[in-house]
Every structure is written in structure tokens, then in C-alpha cells.
Coordinates of C-alpha atoms and ligand atoms in Angstrom, one line a residue:
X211 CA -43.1 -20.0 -15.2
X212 CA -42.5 -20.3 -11.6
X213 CA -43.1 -17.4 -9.2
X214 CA -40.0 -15.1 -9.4
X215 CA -36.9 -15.7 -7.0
X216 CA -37.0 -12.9 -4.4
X217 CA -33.0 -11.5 -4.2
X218 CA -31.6 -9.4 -1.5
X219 CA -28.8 -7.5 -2.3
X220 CA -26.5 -6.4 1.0
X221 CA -23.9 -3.8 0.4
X222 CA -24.1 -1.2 -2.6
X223 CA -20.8 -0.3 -3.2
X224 CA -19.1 -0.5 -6.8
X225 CA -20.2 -4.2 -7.1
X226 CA -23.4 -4.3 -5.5
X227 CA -24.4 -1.0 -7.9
X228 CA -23.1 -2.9 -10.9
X229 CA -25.1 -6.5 -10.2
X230 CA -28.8 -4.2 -9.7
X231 CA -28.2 -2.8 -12.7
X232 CA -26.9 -6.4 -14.6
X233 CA -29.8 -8.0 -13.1
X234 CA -32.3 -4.8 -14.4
X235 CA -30.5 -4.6 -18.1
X236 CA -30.7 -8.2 -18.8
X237 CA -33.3 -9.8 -16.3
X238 CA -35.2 -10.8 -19.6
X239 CA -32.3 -13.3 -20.8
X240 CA -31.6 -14.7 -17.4
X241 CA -35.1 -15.2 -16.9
X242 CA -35.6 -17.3 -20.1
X243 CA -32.1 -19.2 -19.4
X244 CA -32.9 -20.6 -16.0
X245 CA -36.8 -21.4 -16.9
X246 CA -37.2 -18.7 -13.6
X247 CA -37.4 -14.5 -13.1
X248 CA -35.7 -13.2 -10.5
X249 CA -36.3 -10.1 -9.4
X250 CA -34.5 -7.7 -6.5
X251 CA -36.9 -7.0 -3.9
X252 CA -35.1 -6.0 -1.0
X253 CA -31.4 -4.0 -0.6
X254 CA -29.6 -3.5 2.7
X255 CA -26.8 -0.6 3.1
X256 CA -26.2 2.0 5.8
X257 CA -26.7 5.3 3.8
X258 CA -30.1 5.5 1.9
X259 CA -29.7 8.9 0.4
X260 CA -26.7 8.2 -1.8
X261 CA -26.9 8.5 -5.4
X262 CA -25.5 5.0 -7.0
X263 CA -27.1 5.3 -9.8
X264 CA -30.4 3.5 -9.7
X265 CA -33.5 4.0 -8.4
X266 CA -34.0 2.1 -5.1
X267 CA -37.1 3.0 -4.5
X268 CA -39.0 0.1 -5.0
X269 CA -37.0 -2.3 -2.9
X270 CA -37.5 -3.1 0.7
X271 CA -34.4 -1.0 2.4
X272 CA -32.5 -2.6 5.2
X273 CA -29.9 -0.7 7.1
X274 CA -28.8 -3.9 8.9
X275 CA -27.7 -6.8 6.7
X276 CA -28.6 -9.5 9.9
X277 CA -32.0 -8.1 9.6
X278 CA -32.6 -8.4 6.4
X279 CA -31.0 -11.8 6.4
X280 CA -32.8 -13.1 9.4
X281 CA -36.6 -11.6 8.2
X282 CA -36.9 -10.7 4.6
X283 CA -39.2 -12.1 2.7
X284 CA -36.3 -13.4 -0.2
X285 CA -34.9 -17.1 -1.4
X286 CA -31.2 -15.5 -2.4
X287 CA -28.8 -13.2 -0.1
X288 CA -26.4 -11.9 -2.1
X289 CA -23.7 -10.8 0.5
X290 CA -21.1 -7.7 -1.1
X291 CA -20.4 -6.6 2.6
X292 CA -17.2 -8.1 2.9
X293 CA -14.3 -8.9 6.0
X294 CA -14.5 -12.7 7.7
X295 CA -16.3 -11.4 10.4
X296 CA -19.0 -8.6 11.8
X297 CA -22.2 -8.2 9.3
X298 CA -21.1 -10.6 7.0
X299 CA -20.8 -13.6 8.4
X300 CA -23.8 -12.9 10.8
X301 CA -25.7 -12.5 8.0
X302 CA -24.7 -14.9 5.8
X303 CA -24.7 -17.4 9.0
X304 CA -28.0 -16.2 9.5
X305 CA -29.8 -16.4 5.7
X306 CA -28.4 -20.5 5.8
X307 CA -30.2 -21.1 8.9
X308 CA -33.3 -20.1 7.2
X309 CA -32.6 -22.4 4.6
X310 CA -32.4 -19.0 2.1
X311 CA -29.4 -19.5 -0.4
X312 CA -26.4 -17.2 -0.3
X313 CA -24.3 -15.7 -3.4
X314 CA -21.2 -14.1 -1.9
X315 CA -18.1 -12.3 -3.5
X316 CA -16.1 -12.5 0.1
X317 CA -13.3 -14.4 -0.2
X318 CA -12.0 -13.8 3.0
X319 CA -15.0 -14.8 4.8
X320 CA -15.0 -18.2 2.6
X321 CA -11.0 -18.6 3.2
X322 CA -11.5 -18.2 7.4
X323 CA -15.2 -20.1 7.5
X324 CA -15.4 -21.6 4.4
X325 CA -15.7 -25.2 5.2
X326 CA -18.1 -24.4 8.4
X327 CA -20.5 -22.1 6.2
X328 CA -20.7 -25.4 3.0
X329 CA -21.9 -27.6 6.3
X330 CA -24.4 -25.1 7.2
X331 CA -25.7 -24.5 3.8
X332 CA -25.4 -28.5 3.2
X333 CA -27.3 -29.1 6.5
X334 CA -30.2 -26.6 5.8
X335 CA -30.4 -27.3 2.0
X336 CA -29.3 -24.1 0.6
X337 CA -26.9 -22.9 -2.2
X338 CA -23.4 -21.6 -1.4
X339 CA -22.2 -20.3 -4.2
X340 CA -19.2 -17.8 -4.5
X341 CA -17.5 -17.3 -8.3
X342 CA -17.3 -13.7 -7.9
X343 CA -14.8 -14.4 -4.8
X344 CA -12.5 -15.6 -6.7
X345 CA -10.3 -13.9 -9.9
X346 CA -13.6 -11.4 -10.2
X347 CA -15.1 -12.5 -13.4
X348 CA -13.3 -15.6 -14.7
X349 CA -15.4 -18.7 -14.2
X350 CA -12.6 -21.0 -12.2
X351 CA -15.1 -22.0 -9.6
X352 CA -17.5 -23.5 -11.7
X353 CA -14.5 -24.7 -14.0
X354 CA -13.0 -26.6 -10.9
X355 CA -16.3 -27.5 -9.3
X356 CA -18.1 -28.9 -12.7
X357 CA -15.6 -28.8 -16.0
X358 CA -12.7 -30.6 -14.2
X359 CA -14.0 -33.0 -12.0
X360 CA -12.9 -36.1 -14.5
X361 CA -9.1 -35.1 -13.4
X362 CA -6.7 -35.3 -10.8
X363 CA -5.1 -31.8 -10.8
X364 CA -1.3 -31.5 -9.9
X365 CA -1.4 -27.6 -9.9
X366 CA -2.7 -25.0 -9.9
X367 CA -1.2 -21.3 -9.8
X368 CA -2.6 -17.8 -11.2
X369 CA -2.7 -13.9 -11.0
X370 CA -5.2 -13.8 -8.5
X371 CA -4.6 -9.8 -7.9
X372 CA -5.4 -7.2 -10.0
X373 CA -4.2 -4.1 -8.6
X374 CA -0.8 -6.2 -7.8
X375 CA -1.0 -6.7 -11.4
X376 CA -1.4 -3.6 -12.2
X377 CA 1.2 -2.2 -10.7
X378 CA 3.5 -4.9 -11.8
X379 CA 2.9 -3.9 -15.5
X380 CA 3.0 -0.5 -15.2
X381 CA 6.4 -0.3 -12.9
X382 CA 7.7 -2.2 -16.1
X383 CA 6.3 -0.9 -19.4
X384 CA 6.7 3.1 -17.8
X385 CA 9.2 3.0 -15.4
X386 CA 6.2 4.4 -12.6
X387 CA 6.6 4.5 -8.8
X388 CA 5.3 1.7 -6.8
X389 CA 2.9 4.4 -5.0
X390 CA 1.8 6.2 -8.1
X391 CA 1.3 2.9 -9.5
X392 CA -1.0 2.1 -6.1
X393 CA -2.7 5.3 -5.9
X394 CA -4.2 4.7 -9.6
X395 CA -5.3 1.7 -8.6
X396 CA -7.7 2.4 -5.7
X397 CA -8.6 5.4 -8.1
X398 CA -10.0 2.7 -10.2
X399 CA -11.8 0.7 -7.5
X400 CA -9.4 -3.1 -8.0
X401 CA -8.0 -2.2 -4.9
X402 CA -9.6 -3.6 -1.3
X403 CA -10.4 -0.9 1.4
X404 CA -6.7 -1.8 2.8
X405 CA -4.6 -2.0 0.0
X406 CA -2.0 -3.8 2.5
X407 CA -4.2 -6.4 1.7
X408 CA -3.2 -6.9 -2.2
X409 CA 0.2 -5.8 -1.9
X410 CA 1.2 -7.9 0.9
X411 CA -0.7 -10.8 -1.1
X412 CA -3.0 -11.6 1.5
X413 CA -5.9 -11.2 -1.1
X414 CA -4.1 -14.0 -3.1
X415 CA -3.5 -16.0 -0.5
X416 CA -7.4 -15.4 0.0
X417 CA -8.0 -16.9 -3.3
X418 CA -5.7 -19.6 -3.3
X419 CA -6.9 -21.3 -0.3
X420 CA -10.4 -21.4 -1.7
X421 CA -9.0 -23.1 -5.1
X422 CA -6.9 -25.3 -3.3
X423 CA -9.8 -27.0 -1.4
X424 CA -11.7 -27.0 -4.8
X425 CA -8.8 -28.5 -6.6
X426 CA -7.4 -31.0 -4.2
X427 CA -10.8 -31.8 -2.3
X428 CA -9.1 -30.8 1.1
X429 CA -10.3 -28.5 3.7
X430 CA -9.9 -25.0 3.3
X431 CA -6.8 -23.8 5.0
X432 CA -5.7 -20.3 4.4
X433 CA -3.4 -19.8 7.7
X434 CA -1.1 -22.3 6.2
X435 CA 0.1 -20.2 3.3
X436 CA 3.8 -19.2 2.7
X437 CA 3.1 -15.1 1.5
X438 CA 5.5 -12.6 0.4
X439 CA 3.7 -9.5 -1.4
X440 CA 5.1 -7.3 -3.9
X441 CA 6.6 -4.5 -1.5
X442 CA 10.2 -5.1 -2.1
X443 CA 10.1 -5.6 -6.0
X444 CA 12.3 -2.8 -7.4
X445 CA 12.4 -1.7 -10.9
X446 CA 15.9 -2.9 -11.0
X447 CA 14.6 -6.6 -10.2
X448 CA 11.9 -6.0 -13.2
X449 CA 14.8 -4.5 -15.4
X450 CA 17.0 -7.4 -14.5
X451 CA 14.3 -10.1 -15.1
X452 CA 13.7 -8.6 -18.2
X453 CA 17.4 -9.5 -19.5
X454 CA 17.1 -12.8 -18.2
X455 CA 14.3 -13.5 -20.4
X456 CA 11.3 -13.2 -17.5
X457 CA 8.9 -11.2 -16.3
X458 CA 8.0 -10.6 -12.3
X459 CA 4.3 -11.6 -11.6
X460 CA 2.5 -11.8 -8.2
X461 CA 1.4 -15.7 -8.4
X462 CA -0.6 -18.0 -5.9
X463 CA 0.5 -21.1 -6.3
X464 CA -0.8 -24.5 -5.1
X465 CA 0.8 -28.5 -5.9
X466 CA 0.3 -31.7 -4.6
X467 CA 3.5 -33.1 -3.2
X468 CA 4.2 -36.3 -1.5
X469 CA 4.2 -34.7 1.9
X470 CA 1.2 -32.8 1.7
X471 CA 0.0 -29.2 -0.4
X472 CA 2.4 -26.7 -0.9
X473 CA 0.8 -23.5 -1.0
X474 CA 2.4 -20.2 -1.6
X475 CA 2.3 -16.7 -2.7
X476 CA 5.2 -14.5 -3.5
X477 CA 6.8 -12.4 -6.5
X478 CA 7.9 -14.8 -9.3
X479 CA 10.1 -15.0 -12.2
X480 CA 8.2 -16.1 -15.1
X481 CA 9.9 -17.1 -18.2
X482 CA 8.6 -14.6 -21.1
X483 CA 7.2 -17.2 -23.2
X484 CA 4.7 -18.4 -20.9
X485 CA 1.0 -17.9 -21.2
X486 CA 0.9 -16.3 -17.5
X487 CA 4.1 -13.9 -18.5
X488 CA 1.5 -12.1 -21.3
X489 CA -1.5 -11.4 -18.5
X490 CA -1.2 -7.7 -18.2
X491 CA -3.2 -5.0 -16.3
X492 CA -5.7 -5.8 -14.1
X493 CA -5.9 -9.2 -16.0
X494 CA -6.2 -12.4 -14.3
X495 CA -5.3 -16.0 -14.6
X496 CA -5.4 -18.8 -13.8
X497 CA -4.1 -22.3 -15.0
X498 CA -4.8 -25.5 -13.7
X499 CA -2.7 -28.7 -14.8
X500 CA -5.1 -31.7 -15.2
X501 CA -3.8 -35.4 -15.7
X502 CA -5.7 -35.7 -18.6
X503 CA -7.1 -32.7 -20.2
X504 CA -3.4 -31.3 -19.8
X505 CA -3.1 -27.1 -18.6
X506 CA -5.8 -24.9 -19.5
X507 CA -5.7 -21.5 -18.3
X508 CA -8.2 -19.0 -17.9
X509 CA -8.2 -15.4 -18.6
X510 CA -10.0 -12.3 -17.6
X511 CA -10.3 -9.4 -15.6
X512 CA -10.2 -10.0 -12.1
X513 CA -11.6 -6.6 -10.0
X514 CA -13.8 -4.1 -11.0
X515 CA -17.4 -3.5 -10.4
X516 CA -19.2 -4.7 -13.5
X517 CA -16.6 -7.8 -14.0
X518 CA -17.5 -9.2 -10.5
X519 CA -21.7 -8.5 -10.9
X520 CA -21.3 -10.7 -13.6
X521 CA -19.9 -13.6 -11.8
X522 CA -22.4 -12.7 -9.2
X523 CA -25.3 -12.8 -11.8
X524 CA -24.4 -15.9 -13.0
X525 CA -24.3 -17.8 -9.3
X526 CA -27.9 -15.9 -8.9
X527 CA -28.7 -17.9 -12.5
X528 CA -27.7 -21.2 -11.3
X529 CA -29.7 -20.8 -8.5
X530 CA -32.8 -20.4 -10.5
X531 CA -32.1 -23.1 -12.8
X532 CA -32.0 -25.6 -9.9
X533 CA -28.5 -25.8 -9.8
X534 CA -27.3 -27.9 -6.4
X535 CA -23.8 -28.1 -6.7
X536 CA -21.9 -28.4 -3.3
X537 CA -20.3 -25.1 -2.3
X538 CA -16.8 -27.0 -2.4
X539 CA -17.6 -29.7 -4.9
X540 CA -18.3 -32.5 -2.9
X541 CA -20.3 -32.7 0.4
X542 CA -18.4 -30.5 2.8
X543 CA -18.2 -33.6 5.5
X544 CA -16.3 -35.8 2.7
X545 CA -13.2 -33.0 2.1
X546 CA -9.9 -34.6 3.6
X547 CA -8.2 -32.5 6.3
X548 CA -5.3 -30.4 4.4
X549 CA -1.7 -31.6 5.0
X550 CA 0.5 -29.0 4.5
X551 CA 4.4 -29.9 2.5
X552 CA 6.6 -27.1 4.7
X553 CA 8.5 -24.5 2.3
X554 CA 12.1 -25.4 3.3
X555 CA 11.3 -28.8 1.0
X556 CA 10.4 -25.9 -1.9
X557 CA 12.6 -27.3 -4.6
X558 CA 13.4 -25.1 -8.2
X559 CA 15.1 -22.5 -9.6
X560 CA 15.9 -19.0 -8.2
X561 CA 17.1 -15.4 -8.7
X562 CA 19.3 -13.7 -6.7
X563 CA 20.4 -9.8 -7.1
X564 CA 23.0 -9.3 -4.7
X565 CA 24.8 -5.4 -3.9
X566 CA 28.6 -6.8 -4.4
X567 CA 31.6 -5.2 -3.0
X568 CA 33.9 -4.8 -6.1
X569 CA 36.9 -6.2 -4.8
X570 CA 39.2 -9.0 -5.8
X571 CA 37.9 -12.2 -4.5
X572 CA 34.5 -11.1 -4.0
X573 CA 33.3 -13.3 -6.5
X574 CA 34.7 -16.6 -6.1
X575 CA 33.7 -16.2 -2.2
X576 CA 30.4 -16.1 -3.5
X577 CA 30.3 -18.8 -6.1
X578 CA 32.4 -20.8 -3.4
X579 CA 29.0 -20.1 -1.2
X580 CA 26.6 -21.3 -3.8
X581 CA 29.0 -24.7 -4.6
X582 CA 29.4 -25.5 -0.5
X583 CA 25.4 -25.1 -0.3
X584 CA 25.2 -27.7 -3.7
X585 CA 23.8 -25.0 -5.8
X586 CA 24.8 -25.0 -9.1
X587 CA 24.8 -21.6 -11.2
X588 CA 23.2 -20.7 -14.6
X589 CA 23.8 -17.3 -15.0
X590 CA 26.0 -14.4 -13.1
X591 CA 25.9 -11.4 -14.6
X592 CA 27.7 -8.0 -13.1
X593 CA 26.2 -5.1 -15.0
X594 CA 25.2 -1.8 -13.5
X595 CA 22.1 -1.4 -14.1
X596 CA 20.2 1.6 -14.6
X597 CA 18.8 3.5 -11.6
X598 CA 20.8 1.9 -9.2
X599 CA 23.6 4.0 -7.6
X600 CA 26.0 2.7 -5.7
X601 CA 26.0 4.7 -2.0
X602 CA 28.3 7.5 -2.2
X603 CA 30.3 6.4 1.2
X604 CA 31.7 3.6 -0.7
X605 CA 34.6 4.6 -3.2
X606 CA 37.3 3.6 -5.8
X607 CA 37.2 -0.3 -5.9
X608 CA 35.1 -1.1 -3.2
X609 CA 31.7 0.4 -4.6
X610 CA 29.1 -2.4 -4.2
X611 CA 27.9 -3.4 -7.8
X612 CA 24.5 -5.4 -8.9
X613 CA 25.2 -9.0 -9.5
X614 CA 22.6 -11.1 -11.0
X615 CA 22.8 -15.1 -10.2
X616 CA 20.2 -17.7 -11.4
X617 CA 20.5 -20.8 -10.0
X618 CA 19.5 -24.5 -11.4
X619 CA 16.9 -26.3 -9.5
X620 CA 18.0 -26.7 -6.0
X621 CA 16.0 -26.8 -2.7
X622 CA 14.3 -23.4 -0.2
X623 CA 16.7 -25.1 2.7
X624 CA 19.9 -24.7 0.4
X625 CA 19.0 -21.3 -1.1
X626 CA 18.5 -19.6 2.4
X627 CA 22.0 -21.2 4.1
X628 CA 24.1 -20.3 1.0
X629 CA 22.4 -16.6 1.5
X630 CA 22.8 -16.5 5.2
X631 CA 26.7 -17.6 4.8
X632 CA 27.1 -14.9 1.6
X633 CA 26.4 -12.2 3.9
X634 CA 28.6 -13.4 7.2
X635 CA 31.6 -13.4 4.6
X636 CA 31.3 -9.1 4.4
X637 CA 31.0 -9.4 0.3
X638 CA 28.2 -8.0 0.2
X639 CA 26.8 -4.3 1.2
X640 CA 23.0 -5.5 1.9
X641 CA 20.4 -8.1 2.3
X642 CA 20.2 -10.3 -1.0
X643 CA 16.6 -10.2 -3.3
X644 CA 15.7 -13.8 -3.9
X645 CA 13.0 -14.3 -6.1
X646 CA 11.7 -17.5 -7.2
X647 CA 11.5 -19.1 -10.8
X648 CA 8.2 -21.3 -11.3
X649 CA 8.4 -23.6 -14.0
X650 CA 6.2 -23.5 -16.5
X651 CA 5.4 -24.5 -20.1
Ligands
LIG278 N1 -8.5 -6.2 -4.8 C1 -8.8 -7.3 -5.6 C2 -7.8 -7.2 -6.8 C3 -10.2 -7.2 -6.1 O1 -7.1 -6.3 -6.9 O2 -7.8 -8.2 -7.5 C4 -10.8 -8.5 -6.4 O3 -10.7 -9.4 -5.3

């Protein structure tokens, strides 16, 4: 067997203490798998004295990442730092100009320099590989770069946030606070170091970018992403969806379009029957819709120490094994340059929860709204539901009541104008929830 591949790991938090001690239990199997040891020789965090668990006594200890990517005696940097700038990008920046390959989980580093870093690895023949950076431990970056590459993909669209997730489920099956629901989660370690970052869906929007490119063989392009997080989801919406026949689920969503990729994130009415409506927890999915293989969808956790060591193991394993697929699945100078299809063209199906003054008229000023904007209704329900109060200064007839309206398919232009006029007419006590309905099989 060939002399053992040297890996240094940089950062030792919850992931970086969960891939030494994959890489220790079952260095044996990877070993015999890729034809190749590989061993951890060198580790690079600020506080040596920490207990994490393992005994790093026998690796070289770096306190600067840069340093130990620039002079190191390794072939694989294995960056668990994380942000899109500072040490990790230096370093990573630094290990592909030596020509030493890099394994990263940062998905924000890949969604801002993404398409920069593939040249640079491309240019100085090294690997760039990054499956832990997306949906933690389900394989959709190998699936995308290798299984799928016989098909033009229309969509693709997934839970690509546990903790939102999490809180999603929870706020449904126990009726829990939003911040309880939050606090449990960082507890747990699926939440990033600003938890604005997953509930605001900027962590999806993360994601998303990076499968877009991979799906649609365009340039990564993560500022161009319409995002709404999961702050102003109330249980009332999740009750309501509920009666409708869907649940609420945090998706990133990307489809070709004739005027370019749409790319989104925001709260979404699933209908109940779908595959993604069952993903629970801190559970991640994703499906992609191929021309000819059809949907598949892929499940697993997505956050969590031990679930994203193992996506890093296995880009560490493909490195051994000789593995030289293109960080983006083609050679990064051959992506085409993203067009993006603007939001107001967004056409489907929505769900709107409006506060109604209860007052003769009220509602045929509203459906008169809807039918002047060329929306056409599915559903209006009035039914109070429970937990939400009507404000005390209201009284008798006037109390503002929870109205429920699904639309048929109709356009993000139309939606927003019929809105915009509802609330200029005085029918209503305070700014509409509009939530989107994805179709779906
Ligand atoms: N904070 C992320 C999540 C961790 O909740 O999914 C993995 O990126």
C-alpha cells in the first residue's frame, strides 16, 4: 500500500472532534476501501488545553490555521473553521496554492468564493471537495456531481436547515414557543454560532446556491436569492395549514425557467401527502427532479457533529482512492454565468391569513380584490382559531376575525397588488401572512 495520506484537521469543535475520532474508529475500513491509509498528523485550533475528547497528543498542533495550511507537512486540509472570510479562506486559499487538497464543511465560504476556490484547486491540481457543506450527512453532492449527471434537472428544492426544521416540528406537534424551540436547538449543536443565520434562512440560501450551480452547471450565485426565514410563522399559520391539508416547511428551492434560475427560500405550504411534508426533526431533504430518472429524494440528518464527520470522512476517502472529480462537476472555467428569472414572474398557488374586520361587506371587498387582481379562490374559510384573540379595543361587530384564503395558481406580481389594495380598503386590522404553496407530487 501506498505511504499514508497526511490529513490536517483545522478547527475542533463538535465536527472536527467527531471526524478524529471517525477517522480513529474506522481508519481500518477506509484504509482497505480506497487501497490507501490515512492518518491525522497535524490539528490546528486556538485552545490546546481543552478536553474534546481525544488525545491530541500525537499530532502536530497549530494555533493558526494559515500556518498550518501554508507549512505542514500534509496532502489533505480539512477546513471546520467556518465564515466566507478571515482563517478560512486564507487557509484554504493557501493549502490550493500548495497544490494540497482541501475537504471543507463551509458552505458559506463555498456560496461567496465558490467558483474562484474550484479554479484555484483546478489550476494547482488539487481536490475540492465539500459534501459535508451541504444537508450535513446526505450525499447530494456526490449524487449531483456523479449519480445524475445523465439528466437535465428541472428542480431541485429541500430542507436544507435543521434547527429551522426543528423548530418547525416541534411548534406543530407540541404547541412550543418559537424561542424555546430555538434555545433547544443550539443546546443540541444544529444551530450556527448566529442562529439569525438559520432562522432568517440564510444558511439555506447557503446551500441552495451551492446545489444550484451543481444542478444547472451555472456559476455559483448566492446574492441572487429571494429569502424569507421562519420568523413570522405563527402557530396559528401551522394550525391553519394543518386544516387545509399542509404542513409549513422551510424549503430552498431552485427551477430552471425560461428567463433564467429562480431561486428562493421562504416558509412553504406543503401538501401533507408529499414526501418532503413527512421530514421531521432535524431531518433533511432533498429532491431533485431529473428528465429521466424522474424525482428522487434524499433523506437524512442534516447538522450534528457525527452526521457531518461522516460526510467529511467520506470526501477524505475519495481523495485516497484517486478520486478527481471537479469541485462543481465540470471544469470550473466551463460553468455558464447564472441568469437569474426575478420573483415578481413567481407563478403558483398561495395562502393568505388575513385579521378581517367583521363587518358587513368586508368580505366581498376582499374577494372583489382577489377577482380585480385575476386571482381566482380555492378556499376561504372564517374560523377563529385557537390562540388567536382578537385585540380587546375592537368590539361587538367590528372584532377582526382570522380568514383563511387559498388561491389557484396565479403570479408573485398579482398576489402582492391584490394585497397591497386589501389593505388601502380599511378591511383589514393588520399586514396579511402570505405564504407560498409549492407543487409537488
Ligand atoms: N445550522 C445548520 C442546520 C447546520 O441547522 O442545519 C448544518 O449546516
Amino acid at each position: 500500500m501506498a505511504e499514508a495520506l497526511k490529513i490536517g484537521v483545522a478547527g475542533l469543535g463538535t465536527v472536527g472532534a467527531s471526524v478524529v475520532q471517525l477517522l480513529e474508529k474506522h481508519k481500518g475500513q477506509i484504509s482497505r476501501k480506497s487501497a490507501r491509509a490515512v492518518a491525522i498528523t497535524a490539528v490546528s485550533a486556538r485552545n490546546k488545553s481543552r478536553d474534546r475528547g481525544f488525545d491530541a497528543s500525537g499530532f502536530d498542533w497549530f494555533t493558526d490555521p494559515v500556518v498550518m495550511a501554508s507549512e505542514a507537512d500534509i496532502d489533505i486540509f480539512v477546513e471546520l473553521i467556518g465564515g466566507d472570510n478571515g482563517a478560512a479562506e486564507q487557509s484554504v486559499r493557501a493549502a490550493l496554492k500548495r497544490g494540497i487538497h482541501v475537504v471543507t464543511a463551509n458552505k458559506a465560504l463555498l456560496a461567496r468564493h465558490g467558483v474562484e476556490l474550484a479554479r484555484l484547486a483546478e489550476e494547482n491540481n488539487a481536490c475540492l471537495n465539500y459534501e459535508a457543506a451541504v444537508a450535513g450527512g446526505i450525499p447530494i453532492v456526490k449524487t449531483l456531481r456523479e449519480s445524475m449527471s445523465g439528466n437535465e434537472i428541472g428542480r431541485i428544492y429541500g430542507i436544507l436547515n435543521g434547527t429551522c426544521n426543528y423548530i418547525l416540528t416541534r411548534m406543530e406537534a407540541e404547541g412550543i414557543s418559537f424561542d424555546d424551540c430555538l434555545a433547544d436547538a443550539q443546546r443540541l449543536g444544529y444551530a450556527e454560532a448566529d442562529p439569525t443565520f438559520d432562522i432568517e434562512g440564510n444558511d439555506t440560501a447557503h446551500k441552495l446556491a451551492i446545489l444550484s450551480s451543481l444542478a444547472f452547471g451555472t456559476e455559483i450565485s448566492s446574492d441572487d436569492i429571494y429569502l424569507e426565514g421562519i420568523t413570522s410563522i405563527t402557530t396559528a399559520d401551522i394550525q391553519a395549514a394543518d386544516e387545509l391539508g399542509y404542513r409549513i416547511k422551510l424549503l430552498g428551492i431552485a427551477l430552471r425557467t425560461d428567463t433564467g434560475i429562480e431561486q428562493r427560500v421562504h416558509p412553504t405550504m406543503v401538501p401533507k401527502a408529499s414526501a418532503i411534508a413527512r421530514i421531521d426533526g432535524v431531518l433533511n431533504a432533498v429532491a431533485v427532479d431529473g428528465d429521466f430518472v424522474g424525482e428522487i429524494v434524499l433523506v437524512g440528518p442534516g447538522a450534528g457533529g457525527n452526521a457531518t464527520a461522516s460526510s467529511v470522512v467520506a470526501d477524505i476517502a475519495d481523495i485516497a482512492r484517486g478520486d478527481e472529480t471537479p469541485a462543481l462537476g465540470m471544469p470550473a472555467v466551463d460553468l455558464k454565468p447564472y441568469t437569474r428569472a426575478g420573483m415578481r414572474l413567481h407563478e403558483g398557488g398561495y395562502y393568505i391569513r388575513l385579521s378581517v374586520y367583521d363587518r358587513p361587506g368586508a368580505f366581498a371587498e376582499i374577494a372583489r380584490c382577489m377577482g380585480e387582481a385575476g386571482i381566482s379562490l380555492e378556499s376561504i374559510v372564517q374560523k377563529r382559531h385557537p390562540g388567536i384573540e382578537a385585540p380587546e379595543r375592537y368590539t361587538g361587530s367590528e372584532r377582526p376575525q382570522p380568514v383563511t384564503l387559498i388561491t389557484y395558481e396565479t403570479t408573485e406580481v398579482a398576489i402582492k397588488e391584490a394585497l397591497e389594495t386589501i389593505m388601502s380598503k380599511g378591511v383589514v386590522s393588520e399586514r396579511p401572512q402570505m405564504i407560498r404553496i409549492e407543487k409537488l407530487n
